[in-house]
mmCIF file of C-alpha atoms in Angstrom:
data_model
loop_
_atom_site.group_PDB
_atom_site.id
_atom_site.type_symbol
_atom_site.label_atom_id
_atom_site.label_comp_id
_atom_site.label_asym_id
_atom_site.label_seq_id
_atom_site.Cartn_x
_atom_site.Cartn_y
_atom_site.Cartn_z
ATOM 1 C CA MET A 1 0.000 0.000 0.000
ATOM 2 C CA ASP A 2 1.327 3.425 -0.898
ATOM 3 C CA ARG A 3 2.055 5.675 2.089
ATOM 4 C CA PRO A 4 0.821 9.246 2.017
ATOM 5 C CA ARG A 5 3.464 11.707 0.948
ATOM 6 C CA ILE A 6 4.773 13.847 3.809
ATOM 7 C CA ASP A 7 5.140 17.537 3.183
ATOM 8 C CA LYS A 8 8.665 18.427 4.339
ATOM 9 C CA ALA A 9 7.798 22.038 5.152
ATOM 10 C CA VAL A 10 5.316 21.301 7.892
ATOM 11 C CA GLY A 11 5.634 17.567 8.580
ATOM 12 C CA VAL A 12 2.026 16.700 7.746
ATOM 13 C CA PRO A 13 0.537 14.593 4.965
ATOM 14 C CA ALA A 14 0.497 16.471 1.675
ATOM 15 C CA SER A 15 -3.229 15.951 1.323
ATOM 16 C CA ASP A 16 -3.742 17.831 4.596
ATOM 17 C CA ALA A 17 -1.177 20.500 3.769
ATOM 18 C CA ASP A 18 -2.840 21.223 0.440
ATOM 19 C CA THR A 19 -6.134 22.104 2.112
ATOM 20 C CA SER A 20 -4.736 23.967 5.124
ATOM 21 C CA GLY A 21 -5.298 27.338 3.512
ATOM 22 C CA THR A 22 -8.938 26.508 2.891
ATOM 23 C CA ASP A 23 -9.344 25.299 6.474
ATOM 24 C CA ASP A 24 -7.833 28.519 7.852
ATOM 25 C CA LYS A 25 -10.312 30.586 5.872
ATOM 26 C CA ALA A 26 -13.160 28.434 7.104
ATOM 27 C CA ARG A 27 -12.073 28.900 10.705
ATOM 28 C CA GLY A 28 -11.944 32.670 10.321
ATOM 29 C CA PRO A 29 -9.168 35.014 11.508
ATOM 30 C CA ARG A 30 -6.288 33.441 13.390
ATOM 31 C CA LEU A 31 -6.228 33.990 17.133
ATOM 32 C CA ARG A 32 -3.279 35.983 18.400
ATOM 33 C CA GLU A 33 -1.524 35.344 21.671
ATOM 34 C CA ILE A 34 -2.166 38.096 24.200
ATOM 35 C CA PRO A 35 0.444 39.007 26.833
ATOM 36 C CA LEU A 36 -0.634 38.134 30.366
ATOM 37 C CA ARG A 37 -0.110 41.714 31.554
ATOM 38 C CA LEU A 38 -2.922 42.830 29.239
ATOM 39 C CA MET A 39 -5.330 40.446 30.959
ATOM 40 C CA ILE A 40 -4.592 41.444 34.559
ATOM 41 C CA PRO A 41 -6.659 44.706 34.600
ATOM 42 C CA ASN A 42 -9.620 42.916 32.991
ATOM 43 C CA MET A 43 -9.356 40.118 35.537
ATOM 44 C CA ILE A 44 -9.523 42.708 38.329
ATOM 45 C CA THR A 45 -12.620 44.210 36.684
ATOM 46 C CA VAL A 46 -14.261 40.765 36.495
ATOM 47 C CA LEU A 47 -13.468 40.196 40.176
ATOM 48 C CA ALA A 48 -15.143 43.519 40.951
ATOM 49 C CA ILE A 49 -18.281 42.390 39.092
ATOM 50 C CA CYS A 50 -18.240 39.111 41.028
ATOM 51 C CA ALA A 51 -17.968 41.046 44.298
ATOM 52 C CA GLY A 52 -20.916 43.286 43.414
ATOM 53 C CA LEU A 53 -23.136 40.398 42.373
ATOM 54 C CA SER A 54 -22.124 38.426 45.460
ATOM 55 C CA GLY A 55 -23.166 41.399 47.562
ATOM 56 C CA ILE A 56 -26.667 41.181 46.058
ATOM 57 C CA ARG A 57 -26.893 37.472 46.841
ATOM 58 C CA LEU A 58 -25.689 37.972 50.421
ATOM 59 C CA ALA A 59 -28.261 40.727 50.920
ATOM 60 C CA PHE A 60 -31.089 38.382 49.911
ATOM 61 C CA GLU A 61 -29.662 35.865 52.397
ATOM 62 C CA ASN A 62 -29.833 38.564 55.138
ATOM 63 C CA ARG A 63 -26.052 38.525 55.554
ATOM 64 C CA PHE A 64 -25.841 42.279 55.343
ATOM 65 C CA GLU A 65 -22.392 42.819 56.848
ATOM 66 C CA LEU A 66 -20.841 40.614 54.185
ATOM 67 C CA ALA A 67 -23.075 42.164 51.526
ATOM 68 C CA VAL A 68 -21.841 45.674 52.313
ATOM 69 C CA GLY A 69 -18.298 44.323 52.518
ATOM 70 C CA MET A 70 -18.627 42.954 48.981
ATOM 71 C CA VAL A 71 -19.850 46.300 47.650
ATOM 72 C CA LEU A 72 -16.943 48.085 49.342
ATOM 73 C CA LEU A 73 -14.538 45.491 47.932
ATOM 74 C CA ALA A 74 -15.981 46.124 44.471
ATOM 75 C CA ALA A 75 -15.372 49.855 44.949
ATOM 76 C CA PHE A 76 -11.767 49.159 45.953
ATOM 77 C CA LEU A 77 -11.136 46.879 42.974
ATOM 78 C CA ASP A 78 -12.696 49.444 40.642
ATOM 79 C CA GLY A 79 -10.355 52.042 42.046
ATOM 80 C CA ILE A 80 -7.224 50.052 41.272
ATOM 81 C CA ASP A 81 -7.997 48.376 37.938
ATOM 82 C CA GLY A 82 -7.443 51.536 35.911
ATOM 83 C CA ARG A 83 -4.264 52.370 37.784
ATOM 84 C CA VAL A 84 -2.958 48.836 37.287
ATOM 85 C CA ALA A 85 -3.752 49.095 33.562
ATOM 86 C CA ARG A 86 -1.799 52.348 33.272
ATOM 87 C CA LEU A 87 1.072 50.957 35.338
ATOM 88 C CA LEU A 88 1.334 47.867 33.129
ATOM 89 C CA LYS A 89 0.657 49.888 29.958
ATOM 90 C CA ALA A 90 -2.307 47.619 29.341
ATOM 91 C CA THR A 91 -5.065 50.155 28.680
ATOM 92 C CA SER A 92 -7.502 49.261 25.889
ATOM 93 C CA ASN A 93 -10.952 50.154 24.582
ATOM 94 C CA PHE A 94 -12.157 46.702 25.591
ATOM 95 C CA GLY A 95 -11.017 47.311 29.168
ATOM 96 C CA GLY A 96 -12.740 50.685 29.229
ATOM 97 C CA GLN A 97 -16.034 49.160 28.115
ATOM 98 C CA MET A 98 -15.687 46.370 30.683
ATOM 99 C CA ASP A 99 -15.040 48.922 33.406
ATOM 100 C CA SER A 100 -18.163 50.910 32.488
ATOM 101 C CA LEU A 101 -20.332 47.783 32.575
ATOM 102 C CA ALA A 102 -18.825 46.815 35.928
ATOM 103 C CA ASP A 103 -19.528 50.269 37.370
ATOM 104 C CA ILE A 104 -23.262 50.184 36.662
ATOM 105 C CA ILE A 105 -23.488 46.828 38.460
ATOM 106 C CA ASN A 106 -21.189 47.563 41.374
ATOM 107 C CA PHE A 107 -22.162 51.160 42.095
ATOM 108 C CA GLY A 108 -25.713 51.294 40.793
ATOM 109 C CA VAL A 109 -27.556 47.990 40.953
ATOM 110 C CA ALA A 110 -25.743 46.322 43.871
ATOM 111 C CA PRO A 111 -25.965 49.210 46.414
ATOM 112 C CA ALA A 112 -29.570 49.920 45.445
ATOM 113 C CA LEU A 113 -30.658 46.305 45.987
ATOM 114 C CA VAL A 114 -28.655 45.890 49.210
ATOM 115 C CA LEU A 115 -30.225 49.062 50.602
ATOM 116 C CA TYR A 116 -33.703 48.034 49.446
ATOM 117 C CA VAL A 117 -33.529 44.563 50.999
ATOM 118 C CA PHE A 118 -32.073 45.924 54.241
ATOM 119 C CA LEU A 119 -34.380 48.902 54.759
ATOM 120 C CA LEU A 120 -36.216 50.498 51.845
ATOM 121 C CA ASP A 121 -38.651 47.611 51.419
ATOM 122 C CA GLN A 122 -40.340 48.824 54.615
ATOM 123 C CA ALA A 123 -41.284 51.984 52.711
ATOM 124 C CA ARG A 124 -42.865 49.745 50.072
ATOM 125 C CA SER A 125 -43.337 51.442 46.698
ATOM 126 C CA ILE A 126 -41.652 54.647 47.842
ATOM 127 C CA GLY A 127 -38.528 52.731 48.784
ATOM 128 C CA TRP A 128 -38.476 50.864 45.480
ATOM 129 C CA ILE A 129 -38.892 54.093 43.511
ATOM 130 C CA ALA A 130 -35.981 55.614 45.452
ATOM 131 C CA ALA A 131 -33.810 52.597 44.668
ATOM 132 C CA LEU A 132 -34.745 52.806 40.976
ATOM 133 C CA ILE A 133 -33.943 56.518 40.848
ATOM 134 C CA TYR A 134 -30.522 55.914 42.370
ATOM 135 C CA ALA A 135 -29.659 53.049 39.988
ATOM 136 C CA ILE A 136 -30.750 55.064 36.928
ATOM 137 C CA ALA A 137 -28.878 58.145 38.152
ATOM 138 C CA THR A 138 -25.721 56.046 38.413
ATOM 139 C CA GLY A 139 -26.117 54.951 34.784
ATOM 140 C CA LEU A 140 -26.656 58.547 33.647
ATOM 141 C CA ARG A 141 -23.652 59.718 35.623
ATOM 142 C CA LEU A 142 -21.407 57.029 34.103
ATOM 143 C CA ALA A 143 -22.642 57.821 30.583
ATOM 144 C CA ARG A 144 -21.846 61.497 31.118
ATOM 145 C CA PHE A 145 -18.382 60.627 32.425
ATOM 146 C CA ASN A 146 -17.668 58.489 29.335
ATOM 147 C CA VAL A 147 -18.773 61.303 27.022
ATOM 148 C CA MET A 148 -16.493 63.769 28.790
ATOM 149 C CA ALA A 149 -13.563 61.334 28.765
ATOM 150 C CA GLU A 150 -13.831 60.897 24.980
ATOM 151 C CA ARG A 151 -13.532 64.619 24.259
ATOM 152 C CA GLN A 152 -10.135 65.519 22.854
ATOM 153 C CA VAL A 153 -10.388 69.133 24.005
ATOM 154 C CA LYS A 154 -10.980 69.319 27.739
ATOM 155 C CA ALA A 155 -11.381 72.211 30.126
ATOM 156 C CA SER A 156 -8.520 72.876 32.521
ATOM 157 C CA TRP A 157 -10.659 72.113 35.571
ATOM 158 C CA GLN A 158 -11.455 68.561 34.410
ATOM 159 C CA SER A 159 -8.108 67.265 35.677
ATOM 160 C CA GLU A 160 -8.935 68.517 39.173
ATOM 161 C CA TYR A 161 -12.703 68.140 39.567
ATOM 162 C CA PHE A 162 -15.515 65.743 38.745
ATOM 163 C CA VAL A 163 -18.877 67.007 37.529
ATOM 164 C CA GLY A 164 -21.122 65.579 40.210
ATOM 165 C CA VAL A 165 -20.266 62.966 42.821
ATOM 166 C CA PRO A 166 -18.388 60.009 41.253
ATOM 167 C CA ALA A 167 -20.146 56.643 41.156
ATOM 168 C CA PRO A 168 -17.865 54.808 43.663
ATOM 169 C CA ALA A 169 -18.330 57.597 46.198
ATOM 170 C CA GLY A 170 -22.075 57.537 45.523
ATOM 171 C CA ALA A 171 -22.198 53.827 46.360
ATOM 172 C CA ILE A 172 -20.403 54.435 49.659
ATOM 173 C CA LEU A 173 -22.666 57.384 50.501
ATOM 174 C CA VAL A 174 -25.986 55.731 49.634
ATOM 175 C CA LEU A 175 -25.247 52.854 52.026
ATOM 176 C CA LEU A 176 -25.063 55.226 55.019
ATOM 177 C CA PRO A 177 -28.487 54.044 56.341
ATOM 178 C CA VAL A 178 -27.161 50.472 56.251
ATOM 179 C CA TYR A 179 -24.088 51.454 58.286
ATOM 180 C CA ILE A 180 -26.356 53.098 60.846
ATOM 181 C CA GLY A 181 -28.621 50.059 60.944
ATOM 182 C CA LEU A 182 -25.667 47.724 61.486
ATOM 183 C CA LEU A 183 -24.675 49.819 64.498
ATOM 184 C CA GLY A 184 -27.887 48.671 66.184
ATOM 185 C CA PHE A 185 -30.352 51.372 65.145
ATOM 186 C CA ALA A 186 -33.673 49.570 64.733
ATOM 187 C CA PRO A 187 -34.937 50.036 61.154
ATOM 188 C CA ASP A 188 -38.606 50.962 60.970
ATOM 189 C CA ARG A 189 -40.954 52.578 58.463
ATOM 190 C CA VAL A 190 -40.078 56.142 59.488
ATOM 191 C CA PHE A 191 -36.371 55.401 59.113
ATOM 192 C CA ALA A 192 -37.113 53.766 55.746
ATOM 193 C CA LEU A 193 -38.937 56.882 54.506
ATOM 194 C CA ILE A 194 -36.063 59.111 55.635
ATOM 195 C CA ALA A 195 -33.600 56.744 53.944
ATOM 196 C CA SER A 196 -35.668 56.894 50.734
ATOM 197 C CA ALA A 197 -35.403 60.693 50.673
ATOM 198 C CA TYR A 198 -31.673 60.419 51.390
ATOM 199 C CA THR A 199 -31.274 57.946 48.507
ATOM 200 C CA VAL A 200 -32.922 60.381 46.093
ATOM 201 C CA LEU A 201 -30.600 63.123 47.393
ATOM 202 C CA ILE A 202 -27.525 61.022 46.608
ATOM 203 C CA ALA A 203 -28.971 60.265 43.159
ATOM 204 C CA PHE A 204 -29.317 64.004 42.580
ATOM 205 C CA LEU A 205 -25.687 64.587 43.634
ATOM 206 C CA LEU A 206 -24.572 61.982 41.102
ATOM 207 C CA VAL A 207 -26.206 63.727 38.136
ATOM 208 C CA SER A 208 -25.728 67.296 39.384
ATOM 209 C CA ARG A 209 -23.184 69.782 38.040
ATOM 210 C CA LEU A 210 -21.625 70.208 41.465
ATOM 211 C CA PRO A 211 -17.815 70.474 41.153
ATOM 212 C CA VAL A 212 -16.294 67.688 43.270
ATOM 213 C CA TRP A 213 -12.560 67.650 43.927
ATOM 214 C CA SER A 214 -11.015 64.517 42.400
ATOM 215 C CA GLY A 215 -7.488 64.549 43.818
ATOM 216 C CA LYS A 216 -6.128 63.258 40.480
ATOM 217 C CA SER A 217 -4.466 66.463 39.342
ATOM 218 C CA GLU A 218 -0.688 66.606 39.057
ATOM 219 C CA THR A 219 -0.859 69.789 41.117
ATOM 220 C CA SER A 220 -2.315 67.831 44.055
ATOM 221 C CA ARG A 221 0.841 67.208 46.015
ATOM 222 C CA VAL A 222 1.856 66.729 49.635
ATOM 223 C CA ARG A 223 4.671 68.730 51.190
ATOM 224 C CA ARG A 224 7.740 66.652 51.912
ATOM 225 C CA ASP A 225 7.585 67.297 55.669
ATOM 226 C CA LEU A 226 3.977 66.059 55.742
ATOM 227 C CA VAL A 227 4.534 62.760 53.928
ATOM 228 C CA LEU A 228 5.156 60.678 57.055
ATOM 229 C CA PRO A 229 2.246 62.212 59.030
ATOM 230 C CA VAL A 230 -0.077 61.522 56.085
ATOM 231 C CA ILE A 231 1.087 57.899 55.949
ATOM 232 C CA LEU A 232 0.432 57.560 59.693
ATOM 233 C CA VAL A 233 -3.059 59.011 59.269
ATOM 234 C CA VAL A 234 -3.791 56.471 56.524
ATOM 235 C CA VAL A 235 -2.548 53.631 58.736
ATOM 236 C CA LEU A 236 -4.703 54.915 61.599
ATOM 237 C CA TYR A 237 -7.728 55.080 59.318
ATOM 238 C CA VAL A 238 -7.237 51.522 58.064
ATOM 239 C CA ALA A 239 -6.750 50.233 61.617
ATOM 240 C CA THR A 240 -9.898 52.035 62.745
ATOM 241 C CA LEU A 241 -11.806 50.713 59.748
ATOM 242 C CA MET A 242 -10.829 47.147 60.607
ATOM 243 C CA THR A 243 -11.668 47.552 64.294
ATOM 244 C CA TYR A 244 -14.718 49.840 64.258
ATOM 245 C CA THR A 245 -15.936 49.234 60.730
ATOM 246 C CA TRP A 246 -19.436 50.711 60.737
ATOM 247 C CA GLU A 247 -18.599 53.646 62.997
ATOM 248 C CA THR A 248 -15.728 54.505 60.656
ATOM 249 C CA MET A 249 -17.929 54.197 57.565
ATOM 250 C CA VAL A 250 -20.547 56.514 59.101
ATOM 251 C CA VAL A 251 -17.867 59.122 59.856
ATOM 252 C CA THR A 252 -16.366 58.676 56.373
ATOM 253 C CA ALA A 253 -19.701 59.191 54.609
ATOM 254 C CA LEU A 254 -20.610 62.217 56.714
ATOM 255 C CA ALA A 255 -17.147 63.742 56.275
ATOM 256 C CA TYR A 256 -17.403 63.342 52.498
ATOM 257 C CA LEU A 257 -20.831 64.988 52.429
ATOM 258 C CA ILE A 258 -19.566 67.876 54.569
ATOM 259 C CA SER A 259 -16.548 68.333 52.260
ATOM 260 C CA LEU A 260 -18.676 68.823 49.123
ATOM 261 C CA PRO A 261 -19.560 72.513 49.748
ATOM 262 C CA PHE A 262 -15.912 73.306 50.510
ATOM 263 C CA GLY A 263 -14.746 71.687 47.266
ATOM 264 C CA ALA A 264 -17.374 73.603 45.299
ATOM 265 C CA ARG A 265 -16.353 76.822 47.026
ATOM 266 C CA ALA A 266 -12.699 76.220 46.110
ATOM 267 C CA TRP A 267 -13.733 75.652 42.482
ATOM 268 C CA GLN A 268 -15.724 78.880 42.477
ATOM 269 C CA ARG A 269 -12.791 80.885 43.843
ATOM 270 C CA LYS A 270 -10.449 79.474 41.209
ATOM 271 C CA TYR A 271 -12.691 79.521 38.135
ATOM 272 C CA GLY A 272 -15.065 82.348 38.941
ATOM 273 C CA ASP A 273 -18.607 80.986 38.676
ATOM 274 C CA TRP A 274 -20.770 77.923 39.167
ATOM 275 C CA THR A 275 -21.674 77.311 35.527
ATOM 276 C CA VAL A 276 -19.993 74.388 33.803
ATOM 277 C CA PRO A 277 -19.050 75.450 30.251
ATOM 278 C CA GLN A 278 -21.424 74.352 27.491
ATOM 279 C CA GLY A 279 -20.735 70.819 26.360
ATOM 280 C CA GLY A 280 -18.793 70.254 29.554
ATOM 281 C CA ASP A 281 -20.878 67.437 30.887
ATOM 282 C CA GLY A 282 -22.567 65.822 27.916
ATOM 283 C CA LEU A 283 -26.091 66.594 29.079
ATOM 284 C CA PRO A 284 -28.824 66.931 26.456
ATOM 285 C CA GLY A 285 -29.076 70.495 25.212
ATOM 286 C CA ASP A 286 -25.386 71.268 25.564
ATOM 287 C CA SER A 287 -23.412 72.041 22.446
ATOM 288 C CA GLU A 288 -20.974 69.358 21.376
#
């Protein structure tokens, strides 16, 4: 019996080698190998999504401490994935889209459902409407942020300030009633109604034009003689957070809310007025 002829170039039977080009076309474009460093930021983003969704599940199981912990973990992971991508030079459009999808889950849907299951359900339809408003406001805020980020010409203040409260901060703020409840404050219908109004307030801050200091500007620096004290303050905060978690979160949320007028006042002193330039936030009606 005749043996099949072996193609010397590739070491496969000639009959197979002759049709390899046709097979490649049938399979579609060849897959390229991707460096591992390009996958790391996306893996962090996926972990953040898992944390947010796990927080929802834990809330429905009435394990609220772990549920809030998962939402806070999602906020932390969201805060580092972009920085890791820039550090590894692994930024991509795909990663940006993944991050946006993760944000709406972690900072919109997850906090709203955790808060609703813990407290707002006692306000019945009013509580559900408040949760819906917050989740939708988060989506609008993220869409506006993406529109602003895509603009090639940006105002000078955009490197120093956000337009409205950022989504991760909004998630931390909207859970303030949960922190208070976990401290032992008995949730009732009156508290649920107050929390519903508070939730709508946070939703308004997300989509507002309030200038919020971002801390990302290159001009935001710490004096050399204050570096060690700042590090000690951070260590003290982390230690307090681990020891007195809910008390620390209450103080953190209140301190952030109190700081908002001061940040807006600083913006006004530096840039002269409260009006964001046209097209500056991507809202309907603004010129592009």
